[in-house]
Coordinates of C-alpha atoms and ligand atoms in Angstrom, one line a residue:
X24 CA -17.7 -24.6 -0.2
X25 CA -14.1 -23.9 -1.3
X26 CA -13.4 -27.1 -2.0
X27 CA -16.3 -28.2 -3.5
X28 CA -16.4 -25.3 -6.2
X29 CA -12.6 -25.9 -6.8
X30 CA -13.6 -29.9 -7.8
X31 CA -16.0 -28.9 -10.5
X32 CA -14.8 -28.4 -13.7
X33 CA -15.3 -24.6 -15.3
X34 CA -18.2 -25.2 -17.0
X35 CA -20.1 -26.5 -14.1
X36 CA -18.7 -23.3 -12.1
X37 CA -20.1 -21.3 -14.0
X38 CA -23.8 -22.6 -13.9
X39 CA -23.5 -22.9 -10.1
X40 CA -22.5 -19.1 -9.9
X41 CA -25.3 -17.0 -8.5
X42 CA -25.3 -13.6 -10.3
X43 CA -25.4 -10.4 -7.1
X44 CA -25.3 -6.9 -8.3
X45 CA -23.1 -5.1 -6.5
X46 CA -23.3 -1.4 -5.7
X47 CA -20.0 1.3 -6.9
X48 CA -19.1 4.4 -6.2
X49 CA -16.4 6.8 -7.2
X50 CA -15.9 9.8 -5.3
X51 CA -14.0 11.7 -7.8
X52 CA -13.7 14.9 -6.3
X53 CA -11.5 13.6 -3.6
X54 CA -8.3 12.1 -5.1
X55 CA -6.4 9.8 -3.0
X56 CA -2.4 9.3 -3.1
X57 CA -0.6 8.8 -6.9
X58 CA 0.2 5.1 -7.5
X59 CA 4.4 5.4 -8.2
X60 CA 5.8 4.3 -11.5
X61 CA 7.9 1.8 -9.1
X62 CA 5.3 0.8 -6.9
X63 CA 5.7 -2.7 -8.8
X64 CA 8.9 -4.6 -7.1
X65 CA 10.2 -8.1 -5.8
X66 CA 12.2 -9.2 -2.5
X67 CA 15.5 -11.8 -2.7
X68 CA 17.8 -12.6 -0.5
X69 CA 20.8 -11.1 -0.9
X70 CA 22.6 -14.1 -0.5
X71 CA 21.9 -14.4 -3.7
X72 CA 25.0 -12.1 -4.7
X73 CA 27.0 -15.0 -3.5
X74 CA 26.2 -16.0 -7.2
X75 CA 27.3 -13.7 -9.1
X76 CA 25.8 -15.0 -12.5
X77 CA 22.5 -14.7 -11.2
X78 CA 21.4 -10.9 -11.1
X79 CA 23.9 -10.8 -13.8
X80 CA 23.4 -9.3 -18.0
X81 CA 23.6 -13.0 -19.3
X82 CA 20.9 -14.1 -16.9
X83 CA 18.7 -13.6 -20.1
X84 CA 15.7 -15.7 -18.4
X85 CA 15.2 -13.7 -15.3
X86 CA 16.0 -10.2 -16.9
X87 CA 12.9 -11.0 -19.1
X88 CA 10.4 -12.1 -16.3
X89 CA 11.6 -8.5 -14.2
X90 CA 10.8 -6.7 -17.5
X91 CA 7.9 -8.2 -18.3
X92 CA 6.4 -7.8 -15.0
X93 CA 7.2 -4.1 -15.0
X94 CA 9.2 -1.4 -17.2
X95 CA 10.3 0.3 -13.8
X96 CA 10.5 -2.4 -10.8
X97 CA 12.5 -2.2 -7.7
X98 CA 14.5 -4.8 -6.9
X99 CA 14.9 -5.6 -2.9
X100 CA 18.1 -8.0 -1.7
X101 CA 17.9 -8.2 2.0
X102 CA 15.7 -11.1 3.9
X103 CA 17.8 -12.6 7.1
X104 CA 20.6 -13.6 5.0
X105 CA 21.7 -9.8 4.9
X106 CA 22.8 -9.8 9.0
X107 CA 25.5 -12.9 8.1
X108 CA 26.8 -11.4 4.6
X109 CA 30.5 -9.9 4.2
X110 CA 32.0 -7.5 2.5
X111 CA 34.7 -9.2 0.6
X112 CA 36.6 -6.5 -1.4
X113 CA 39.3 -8.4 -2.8
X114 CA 40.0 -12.0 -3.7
X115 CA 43.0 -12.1 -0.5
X116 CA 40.2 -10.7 1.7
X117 CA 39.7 -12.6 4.8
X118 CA 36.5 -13.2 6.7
X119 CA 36.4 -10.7 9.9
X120 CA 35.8 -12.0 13.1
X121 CA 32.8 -11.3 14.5
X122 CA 32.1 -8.1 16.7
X123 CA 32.3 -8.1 20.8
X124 CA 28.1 -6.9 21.1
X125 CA 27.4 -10.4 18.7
X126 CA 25.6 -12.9 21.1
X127 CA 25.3 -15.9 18.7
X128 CA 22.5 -18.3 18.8
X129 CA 20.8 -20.9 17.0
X130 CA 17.8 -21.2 17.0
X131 CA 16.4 -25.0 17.5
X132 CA 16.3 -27.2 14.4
X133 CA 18.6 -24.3 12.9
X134 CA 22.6 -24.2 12.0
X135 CA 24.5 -21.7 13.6
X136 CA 23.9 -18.5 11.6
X137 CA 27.2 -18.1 10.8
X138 CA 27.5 -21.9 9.4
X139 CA 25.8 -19.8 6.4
X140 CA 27.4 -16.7 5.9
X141 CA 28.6 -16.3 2.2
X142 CA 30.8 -13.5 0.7
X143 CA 29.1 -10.5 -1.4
X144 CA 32.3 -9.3 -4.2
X145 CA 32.9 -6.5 -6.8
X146 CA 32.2 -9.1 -9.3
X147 CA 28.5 -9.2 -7.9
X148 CA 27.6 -5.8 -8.0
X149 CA 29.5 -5.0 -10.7
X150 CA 26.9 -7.8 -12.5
X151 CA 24.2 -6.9 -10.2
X152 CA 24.3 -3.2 -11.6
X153 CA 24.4 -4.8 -15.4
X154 CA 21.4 -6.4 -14.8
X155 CA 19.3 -4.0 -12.9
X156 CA 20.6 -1.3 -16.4
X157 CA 19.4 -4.2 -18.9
X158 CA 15.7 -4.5 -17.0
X159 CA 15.6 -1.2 -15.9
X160 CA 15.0 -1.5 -12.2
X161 CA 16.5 0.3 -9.0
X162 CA 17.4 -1.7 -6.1
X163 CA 17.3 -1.5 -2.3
X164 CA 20.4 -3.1 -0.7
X165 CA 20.9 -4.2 2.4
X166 CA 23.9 -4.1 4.2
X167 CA 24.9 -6.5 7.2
X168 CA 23.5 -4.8 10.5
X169 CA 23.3 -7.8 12.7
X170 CA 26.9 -9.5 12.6
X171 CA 29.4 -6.7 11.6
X172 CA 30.8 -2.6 12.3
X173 CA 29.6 0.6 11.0
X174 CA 33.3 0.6 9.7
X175 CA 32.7 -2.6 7.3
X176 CA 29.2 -1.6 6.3
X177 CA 30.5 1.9 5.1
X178 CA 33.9 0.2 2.9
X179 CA 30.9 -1.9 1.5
X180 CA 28.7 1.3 0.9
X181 CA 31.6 3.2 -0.9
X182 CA 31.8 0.1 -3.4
X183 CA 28.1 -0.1 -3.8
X184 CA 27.2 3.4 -4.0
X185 CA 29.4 3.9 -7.0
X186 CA 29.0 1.2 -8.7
X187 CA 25.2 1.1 -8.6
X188 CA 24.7 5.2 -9.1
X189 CA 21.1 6.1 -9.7
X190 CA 20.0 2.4 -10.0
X191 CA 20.4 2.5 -6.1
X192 CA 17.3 3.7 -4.5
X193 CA 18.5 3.2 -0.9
X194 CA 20.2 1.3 2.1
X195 CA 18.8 -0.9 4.4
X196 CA 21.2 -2.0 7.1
X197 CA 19.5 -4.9 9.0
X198 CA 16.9 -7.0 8.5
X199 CA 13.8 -7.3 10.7
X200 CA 15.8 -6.4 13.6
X201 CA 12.6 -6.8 15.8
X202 CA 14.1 -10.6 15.7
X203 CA 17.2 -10.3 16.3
X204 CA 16.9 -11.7 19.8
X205 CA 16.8 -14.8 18.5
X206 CA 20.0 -14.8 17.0
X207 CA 22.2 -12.0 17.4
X208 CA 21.5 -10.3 20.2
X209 CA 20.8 -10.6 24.1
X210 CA 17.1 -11.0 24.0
X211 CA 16.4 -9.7 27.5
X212 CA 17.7 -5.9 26.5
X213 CA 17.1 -5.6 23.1
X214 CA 14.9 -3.0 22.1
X215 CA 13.7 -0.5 19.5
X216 CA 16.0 1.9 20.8
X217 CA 19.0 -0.1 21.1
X218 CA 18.4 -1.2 17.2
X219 CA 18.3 2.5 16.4
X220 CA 21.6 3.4 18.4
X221 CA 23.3 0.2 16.4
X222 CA 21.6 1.8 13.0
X223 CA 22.3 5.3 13.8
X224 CA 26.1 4.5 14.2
X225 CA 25.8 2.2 11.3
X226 CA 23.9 5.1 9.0
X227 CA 26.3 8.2 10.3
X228 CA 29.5 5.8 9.2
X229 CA 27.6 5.3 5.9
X230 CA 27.3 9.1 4.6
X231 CA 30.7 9.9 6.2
X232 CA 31.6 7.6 3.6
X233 CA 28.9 8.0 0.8
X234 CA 27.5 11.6 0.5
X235 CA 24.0 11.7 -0.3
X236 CA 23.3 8.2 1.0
X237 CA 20.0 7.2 1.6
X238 CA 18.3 4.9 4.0
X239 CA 15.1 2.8 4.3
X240 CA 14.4 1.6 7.8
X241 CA 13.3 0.2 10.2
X242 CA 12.7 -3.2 8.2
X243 CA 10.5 -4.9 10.9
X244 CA 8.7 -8.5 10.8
X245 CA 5.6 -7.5 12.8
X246 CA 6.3 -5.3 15.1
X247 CA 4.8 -1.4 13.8
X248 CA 5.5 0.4 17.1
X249 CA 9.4 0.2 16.1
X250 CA 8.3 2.3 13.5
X251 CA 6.9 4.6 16.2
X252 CA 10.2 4.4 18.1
X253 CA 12.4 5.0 15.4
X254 CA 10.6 8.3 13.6
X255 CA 10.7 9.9 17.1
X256 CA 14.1 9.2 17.8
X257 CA 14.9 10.5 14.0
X258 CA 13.3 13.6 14.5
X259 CA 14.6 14.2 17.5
X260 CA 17.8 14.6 15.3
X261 CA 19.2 18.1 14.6
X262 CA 18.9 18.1 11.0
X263 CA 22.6 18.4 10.4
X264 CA 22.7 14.9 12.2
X265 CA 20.0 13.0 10.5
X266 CA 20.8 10.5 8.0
X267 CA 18.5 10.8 4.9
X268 CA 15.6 8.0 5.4
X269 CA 13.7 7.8 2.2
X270 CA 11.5 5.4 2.9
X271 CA 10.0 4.1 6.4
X272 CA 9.7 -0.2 5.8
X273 CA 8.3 -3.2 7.5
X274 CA 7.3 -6.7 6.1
X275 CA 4.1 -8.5 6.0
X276 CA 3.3 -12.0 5.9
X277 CA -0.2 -13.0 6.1
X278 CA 0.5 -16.0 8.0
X279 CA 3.3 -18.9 8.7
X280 CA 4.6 -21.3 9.3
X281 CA 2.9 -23.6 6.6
X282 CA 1.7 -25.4 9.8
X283 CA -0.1 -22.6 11.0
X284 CA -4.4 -23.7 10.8
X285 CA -4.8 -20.0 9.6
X286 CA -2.8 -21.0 6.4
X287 CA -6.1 -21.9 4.2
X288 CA -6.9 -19.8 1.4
X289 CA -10.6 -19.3 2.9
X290 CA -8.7 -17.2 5.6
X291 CA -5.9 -15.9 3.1
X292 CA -9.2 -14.1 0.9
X293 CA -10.5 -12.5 4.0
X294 CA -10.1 -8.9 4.6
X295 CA -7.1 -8.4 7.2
X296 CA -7.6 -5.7 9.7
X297 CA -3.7 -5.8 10.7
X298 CA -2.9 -4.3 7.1
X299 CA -5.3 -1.1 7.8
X300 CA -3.7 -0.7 11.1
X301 CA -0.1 -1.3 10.2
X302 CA -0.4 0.9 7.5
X303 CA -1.9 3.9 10.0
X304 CA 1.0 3.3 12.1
X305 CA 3.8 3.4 9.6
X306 CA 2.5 6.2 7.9
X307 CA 2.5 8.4 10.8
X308 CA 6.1 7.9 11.4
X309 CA 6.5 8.2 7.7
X310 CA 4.7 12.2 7.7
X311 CA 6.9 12.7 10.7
X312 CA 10.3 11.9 9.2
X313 CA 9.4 13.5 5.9
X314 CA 9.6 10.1 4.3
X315 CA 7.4 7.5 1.8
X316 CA 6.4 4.3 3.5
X317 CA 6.8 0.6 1.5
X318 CA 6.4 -2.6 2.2
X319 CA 9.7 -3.8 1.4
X320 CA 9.3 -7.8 1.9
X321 CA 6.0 -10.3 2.3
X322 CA 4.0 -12.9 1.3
X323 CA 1.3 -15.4 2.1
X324 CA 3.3 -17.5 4.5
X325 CA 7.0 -17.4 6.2
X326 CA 9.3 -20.2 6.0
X327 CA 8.8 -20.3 2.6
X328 CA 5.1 -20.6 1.8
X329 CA 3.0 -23.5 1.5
X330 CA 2.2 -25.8 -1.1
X331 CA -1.5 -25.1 -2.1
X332 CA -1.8 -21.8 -0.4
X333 CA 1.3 -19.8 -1.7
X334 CA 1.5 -21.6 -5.0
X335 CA -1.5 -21.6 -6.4
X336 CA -3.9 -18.7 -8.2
X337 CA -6.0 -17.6 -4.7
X338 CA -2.3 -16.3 -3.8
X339 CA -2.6 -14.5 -7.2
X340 CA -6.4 -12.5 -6.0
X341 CA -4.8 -12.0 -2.4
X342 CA -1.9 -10.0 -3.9
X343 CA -3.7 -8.1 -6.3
X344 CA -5.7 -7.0 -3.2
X345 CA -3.2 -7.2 -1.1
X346 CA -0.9 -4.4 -3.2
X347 CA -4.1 -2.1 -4.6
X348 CA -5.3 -1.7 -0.5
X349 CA -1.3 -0.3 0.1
X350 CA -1.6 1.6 -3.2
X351 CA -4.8 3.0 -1.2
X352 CA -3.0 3.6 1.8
X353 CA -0.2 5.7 0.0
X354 CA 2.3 3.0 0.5
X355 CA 5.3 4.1 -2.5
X356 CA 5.4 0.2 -3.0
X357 CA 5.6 -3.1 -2.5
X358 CA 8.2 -6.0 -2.8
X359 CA 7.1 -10.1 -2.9
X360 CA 9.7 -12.2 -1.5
X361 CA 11.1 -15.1 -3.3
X362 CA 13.6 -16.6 -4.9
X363 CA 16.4 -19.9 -5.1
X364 CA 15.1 -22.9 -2.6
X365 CA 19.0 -22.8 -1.5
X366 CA 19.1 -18.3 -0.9
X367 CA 15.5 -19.4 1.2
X368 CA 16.7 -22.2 2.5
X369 CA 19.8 -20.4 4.4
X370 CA 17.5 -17.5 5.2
X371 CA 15.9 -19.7 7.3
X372 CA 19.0 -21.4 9.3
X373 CA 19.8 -23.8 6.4
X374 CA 16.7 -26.0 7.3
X375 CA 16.5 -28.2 4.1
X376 CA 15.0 -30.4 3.6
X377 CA 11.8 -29.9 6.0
X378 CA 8.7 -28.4 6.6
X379 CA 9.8 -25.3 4.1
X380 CA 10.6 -27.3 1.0
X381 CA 7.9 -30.4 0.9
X382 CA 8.7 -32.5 -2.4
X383 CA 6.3 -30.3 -4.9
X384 CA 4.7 -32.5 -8.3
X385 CA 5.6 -29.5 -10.3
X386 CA 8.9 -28.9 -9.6
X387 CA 11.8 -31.3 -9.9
X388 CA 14.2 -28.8 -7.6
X389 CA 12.8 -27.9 -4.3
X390 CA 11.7 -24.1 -4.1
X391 CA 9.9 -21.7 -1.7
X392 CA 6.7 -22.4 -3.1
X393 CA 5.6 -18.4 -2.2
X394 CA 7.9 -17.1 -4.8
X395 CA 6.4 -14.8 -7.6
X396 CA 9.2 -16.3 -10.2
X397 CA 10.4 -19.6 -9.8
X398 CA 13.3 -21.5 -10.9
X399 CA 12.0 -24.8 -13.0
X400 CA 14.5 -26.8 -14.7
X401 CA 16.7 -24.1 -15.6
X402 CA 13.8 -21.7 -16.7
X403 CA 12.5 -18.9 -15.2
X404 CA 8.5 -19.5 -14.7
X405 CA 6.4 -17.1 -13.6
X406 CA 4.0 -18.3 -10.8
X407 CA 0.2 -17.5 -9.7
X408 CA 1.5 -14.3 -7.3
X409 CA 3.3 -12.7 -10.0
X410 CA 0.4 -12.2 -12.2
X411 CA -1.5 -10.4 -9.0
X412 CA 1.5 -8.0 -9.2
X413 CA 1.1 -7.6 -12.9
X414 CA -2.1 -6.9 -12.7
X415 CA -1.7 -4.1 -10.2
X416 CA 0.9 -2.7 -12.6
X417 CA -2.2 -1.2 -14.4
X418 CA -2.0 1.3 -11.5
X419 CA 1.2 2.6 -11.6
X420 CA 0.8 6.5 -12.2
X421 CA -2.3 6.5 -11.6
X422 CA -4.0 8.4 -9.0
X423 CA -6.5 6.4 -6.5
X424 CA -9.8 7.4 -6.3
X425 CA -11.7 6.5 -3.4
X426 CA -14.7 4.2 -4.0
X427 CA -18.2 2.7 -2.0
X428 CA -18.7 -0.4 -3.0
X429 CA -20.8 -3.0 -1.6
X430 CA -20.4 -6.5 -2.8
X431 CA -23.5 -7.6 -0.9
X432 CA -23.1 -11.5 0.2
X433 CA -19.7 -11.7 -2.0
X434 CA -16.6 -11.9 -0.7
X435 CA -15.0 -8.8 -3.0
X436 CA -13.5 -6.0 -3.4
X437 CA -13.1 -3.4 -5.6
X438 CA -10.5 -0.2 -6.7
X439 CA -10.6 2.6 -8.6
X440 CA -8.0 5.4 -9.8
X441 CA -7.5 8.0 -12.5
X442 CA -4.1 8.2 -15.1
X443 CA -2.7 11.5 -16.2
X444 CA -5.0 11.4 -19.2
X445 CA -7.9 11.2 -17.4
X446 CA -8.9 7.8 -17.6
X447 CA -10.5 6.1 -15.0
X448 CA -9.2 2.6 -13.6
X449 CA -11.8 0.6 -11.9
X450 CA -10.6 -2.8 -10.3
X451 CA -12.7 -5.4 -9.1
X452 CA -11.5 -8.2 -7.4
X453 CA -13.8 -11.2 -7.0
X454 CA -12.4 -13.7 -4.1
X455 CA -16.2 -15.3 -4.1
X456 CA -15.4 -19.2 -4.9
X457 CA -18.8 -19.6 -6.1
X458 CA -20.6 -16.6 -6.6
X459 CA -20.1 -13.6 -9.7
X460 CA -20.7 -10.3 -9.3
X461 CA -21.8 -7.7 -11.6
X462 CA -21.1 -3.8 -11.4
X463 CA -22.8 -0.9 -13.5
X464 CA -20.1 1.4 -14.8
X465 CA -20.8 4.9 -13.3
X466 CA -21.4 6.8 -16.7
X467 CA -18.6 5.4 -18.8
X468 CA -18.9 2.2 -20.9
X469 CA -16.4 2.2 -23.6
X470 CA -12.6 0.5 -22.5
X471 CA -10.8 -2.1 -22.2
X472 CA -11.2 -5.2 -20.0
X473 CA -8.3 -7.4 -18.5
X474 CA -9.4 -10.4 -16.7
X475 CA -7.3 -12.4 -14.3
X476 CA -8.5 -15.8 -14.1
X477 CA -7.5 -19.3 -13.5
X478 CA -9.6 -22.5 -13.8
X479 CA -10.4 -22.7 -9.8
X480 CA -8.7 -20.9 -6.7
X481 CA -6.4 -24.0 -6.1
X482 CA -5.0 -23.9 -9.5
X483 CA -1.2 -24.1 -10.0
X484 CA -1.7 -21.1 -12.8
X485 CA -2.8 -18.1 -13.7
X486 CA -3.8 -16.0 -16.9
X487 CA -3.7 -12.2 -17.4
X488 CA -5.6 -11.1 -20.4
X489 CA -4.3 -8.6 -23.1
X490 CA -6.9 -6.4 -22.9
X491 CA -10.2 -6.6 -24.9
X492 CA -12.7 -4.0 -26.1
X493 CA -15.8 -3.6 -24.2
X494 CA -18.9 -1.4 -24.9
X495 CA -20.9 -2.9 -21.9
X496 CA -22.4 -0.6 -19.2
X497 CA -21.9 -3.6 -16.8
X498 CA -19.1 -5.6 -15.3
X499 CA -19.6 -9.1 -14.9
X500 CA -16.9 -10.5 -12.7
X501 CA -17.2 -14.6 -12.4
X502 CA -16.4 -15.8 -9.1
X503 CA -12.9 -16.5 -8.5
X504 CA -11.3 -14.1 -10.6
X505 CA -10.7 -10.1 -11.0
X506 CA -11.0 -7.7 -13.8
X507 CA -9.7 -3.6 -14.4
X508 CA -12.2 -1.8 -16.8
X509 CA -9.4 1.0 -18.3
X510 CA -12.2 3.5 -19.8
X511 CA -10.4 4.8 -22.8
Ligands
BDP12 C1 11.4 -13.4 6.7 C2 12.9 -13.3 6.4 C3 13.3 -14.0 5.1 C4 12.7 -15.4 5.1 C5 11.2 -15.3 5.3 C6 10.5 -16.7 5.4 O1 13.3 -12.0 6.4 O2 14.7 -14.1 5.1 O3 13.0 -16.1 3.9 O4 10.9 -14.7 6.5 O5 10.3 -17.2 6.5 O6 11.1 -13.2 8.0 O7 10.1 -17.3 4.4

């Protein structure tokens, strides 16, 4: 059916949609958890720092897509490259050897990880901290867990630290260290516990160092019962002993590799139940450490994304779900990876070209085709996922209200949340490739629409509307497309 309502042209759509009233409710008197000002943020690698004139105040392009996506983002540089980065403090520097618990491997079809280290300088955080001041974002930085000391991870935290100040929101040392079996580490004893002995050393050298330092952790692929792990070991802390966490983090990719049969868009618009239960898990150990939860790095499908799938505006409905269901969970946010083919590329053991970066009509340079901003001959171009985040922006400061709402035979979705004025938010998100849905507004007619549409679920685009008056009691959301009512 997917592909047969994506062949017609819009017009024809539009006849073919069967109208189905769907049923809302807003339970008001129960509030759910405030939408952050910064929920709003992207993933890169950090690699990328081994350009300085990219996350840099003359990197006009960029700066403008950040800012334009939100007044108050946050900024995440981590992604596997962060385990093979060094601290490089001045131009003399030489590259340390590598530490006595590193067990290198390379994974098959991969280089050796340490074919793509790279060097992070002053130079690039010095321009790194320029460029989060000119769009106004923080930034979460991660710091090499997998391939160096808690010595050279706390030298690189002084430098950071100071030169980032309150545009630094937090550490994270190690990335998904759930996988670090496969390159870093003996596979047969590594555990949660070991990771949090290696972090805890790690951690305590960094706020010797850096008073006030704070950490996000444990930065997991899949696996939620690290989470588990790691909260009980933290509170198991004597509070003069435990490092700050501010935020407890995993990942989430919907799928991958782009081989994977689940990759279609008909499974990518489906409700996922891992996303309810990884959220229950991670907030627990988040209540029991005191901390937020985020979801610091994800997207439709690892190793880069797929072409048709990642790339195109179904991505855009699944991460306007996608980010309003963690708004509705409490999560404090949400970062989309993406990025440079080359930063991706080396994330993923240098494998380039191959299955990652298929030759894409659209884009002259090869590119991970999941990222939110893409890099198109020299210009910055917002792709289909960014304008699912943008649309979610609406929410930020808002306060979720719980809602019944049955879409009947459409595959949809809908949220709703108040602002500090008083204004109720009601999202609707319509994943239906052929049928529309329409919604009677409980009691309040008079707002502003925004529509997010796109000619067909397999277009390369995506539109966000400005916002247009309505006075209508009812919401009529065509099929393949979403909508927020801002009653004002
Ligand atoms: C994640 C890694 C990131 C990769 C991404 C991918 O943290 O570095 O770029 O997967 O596979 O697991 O696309």
């Amino acid at each position: 059916a997917l592909t047969a309502a994506a062949a017609l042209t819009p017009n024809l759509r539009a006849f073919a949609q069967t109208a189905a009233t769907a049923k809302l409710t807003l339970h008001t008197d129960q509030p759910g958890p405030t939408v952050p000002e910064d929920f709003i943020g992207l993933s890169y690698e950090i690699q990328q720092l081994s350009d300085p004139s990219f996350f840099a105040p003359s990197n006009h392009g960029l700066i403008a897509q950040f800012r334009a996506l939100a007044p108050h983002g946050v900024l995440r540089l981590g992604g596997n490259t962060s385990d093979v980065g060094w601290w490089k403090p001045t131009p003399n520097s030489k590259q340390p050897p590598l530490p006595s618990n590193v067990i290198l491997r390379t994974p098959p079809g991969e280089q050796s990880p340490m074919a793509l280290s790279y060097a992070v300088t002053p130079e690039a955080v010095r321009n790194l901290r320029a460029f989060l001041d000119a769009t106004d974002w923080t930034t979460l930085f991660g710091i090499n867990l997998g391939t160096s000391t808690p010595q050279r991870a706390a030298e690189e935290a002084i430098f950071v630290a100071k030169t980032l100040g309150p545009r630094l929101e937090f550490f994270q040392v190690g990335n998904e260290p759930d996988g670090f079996g496969r390159r870093f580490r003996d596979k047969a004893t590594w555990t949660a516990d070991r990771y949090f002995d290696e972090w805890l050393a790690a951690a305590n050298a960094i706020r010797a160092a850096v008073p006030g330092a704070k950490f996000g952790l444990p930065d997991t692929a899949g696996n939620p019962h690290w989470s588990t792990v790691i909260a009980d070991r933290i509170a198991a802390l004597a509070p003069q002993d435990r490092p700050n966490v501010a935020d407890v983090t995993h990942h989430y990719y919907f799928t991958g590799p782009p081989s994977n049969p689940k990759a279609t868009l008909d499974q990518l618009l489906k409700t996922d139940p891992r996303v309810a239960k990884v959220a229950e898990t991670t907030r627990a150990a988040a209540i029991k450490v005191g901390a937020k939860y985020r979801m610091t790095e994800g997207n439709s499908c690892y190793r880069g994304g797929k072409p048709g799938f990642s790339d195109v505006f179904g991505a855009a409905l699944w991460t306007a779900d996608y980010a309003l269901s963690l708004a509705s969970f409490g999560y404090a946010g949400i970062n989309l990876h993406g990025g440079s083919g080359k930063a991706v590329a080396d994330s993923l053991g240098g494998t380039l070209p191959g299955e990652l970066l298929m030759p894409d009509p659209k884009a002259p340079h090869p590119r991970p085709f999941y990222t939110p901003i893409a890099e198109i001959d020299g210009k910055y171009v917002a792709e289909p996922v960014y304008f699912g985040l943008k649309f979610v922006q609406h929410f930020a400061g808002a306060t979720m209200v719980p809602v019944d709402f049955d879409p009947g035979a459409v595959n949809a979705t809908a949220y709703a949340a108040k602002l500090p004025n008083g204004h109720t938010l009601i999202a609707v998100i319509n994943k239906d490739a052929t049928q529309s849905t329409e919604i009677t507004l409980p009691g309040r007619s008079k707002g502003t629409l925004y529509r997010l549409s796109a000619p067909s679920l397999t277009a390369h685009e995506a539109n966000l509307s400005n916002g247009e008056r309505t006075k209508s009691s009812t919401l009529n959301v065509p099929a393949a497309s979403a909508m927020i009512f801002l009653e004002n």
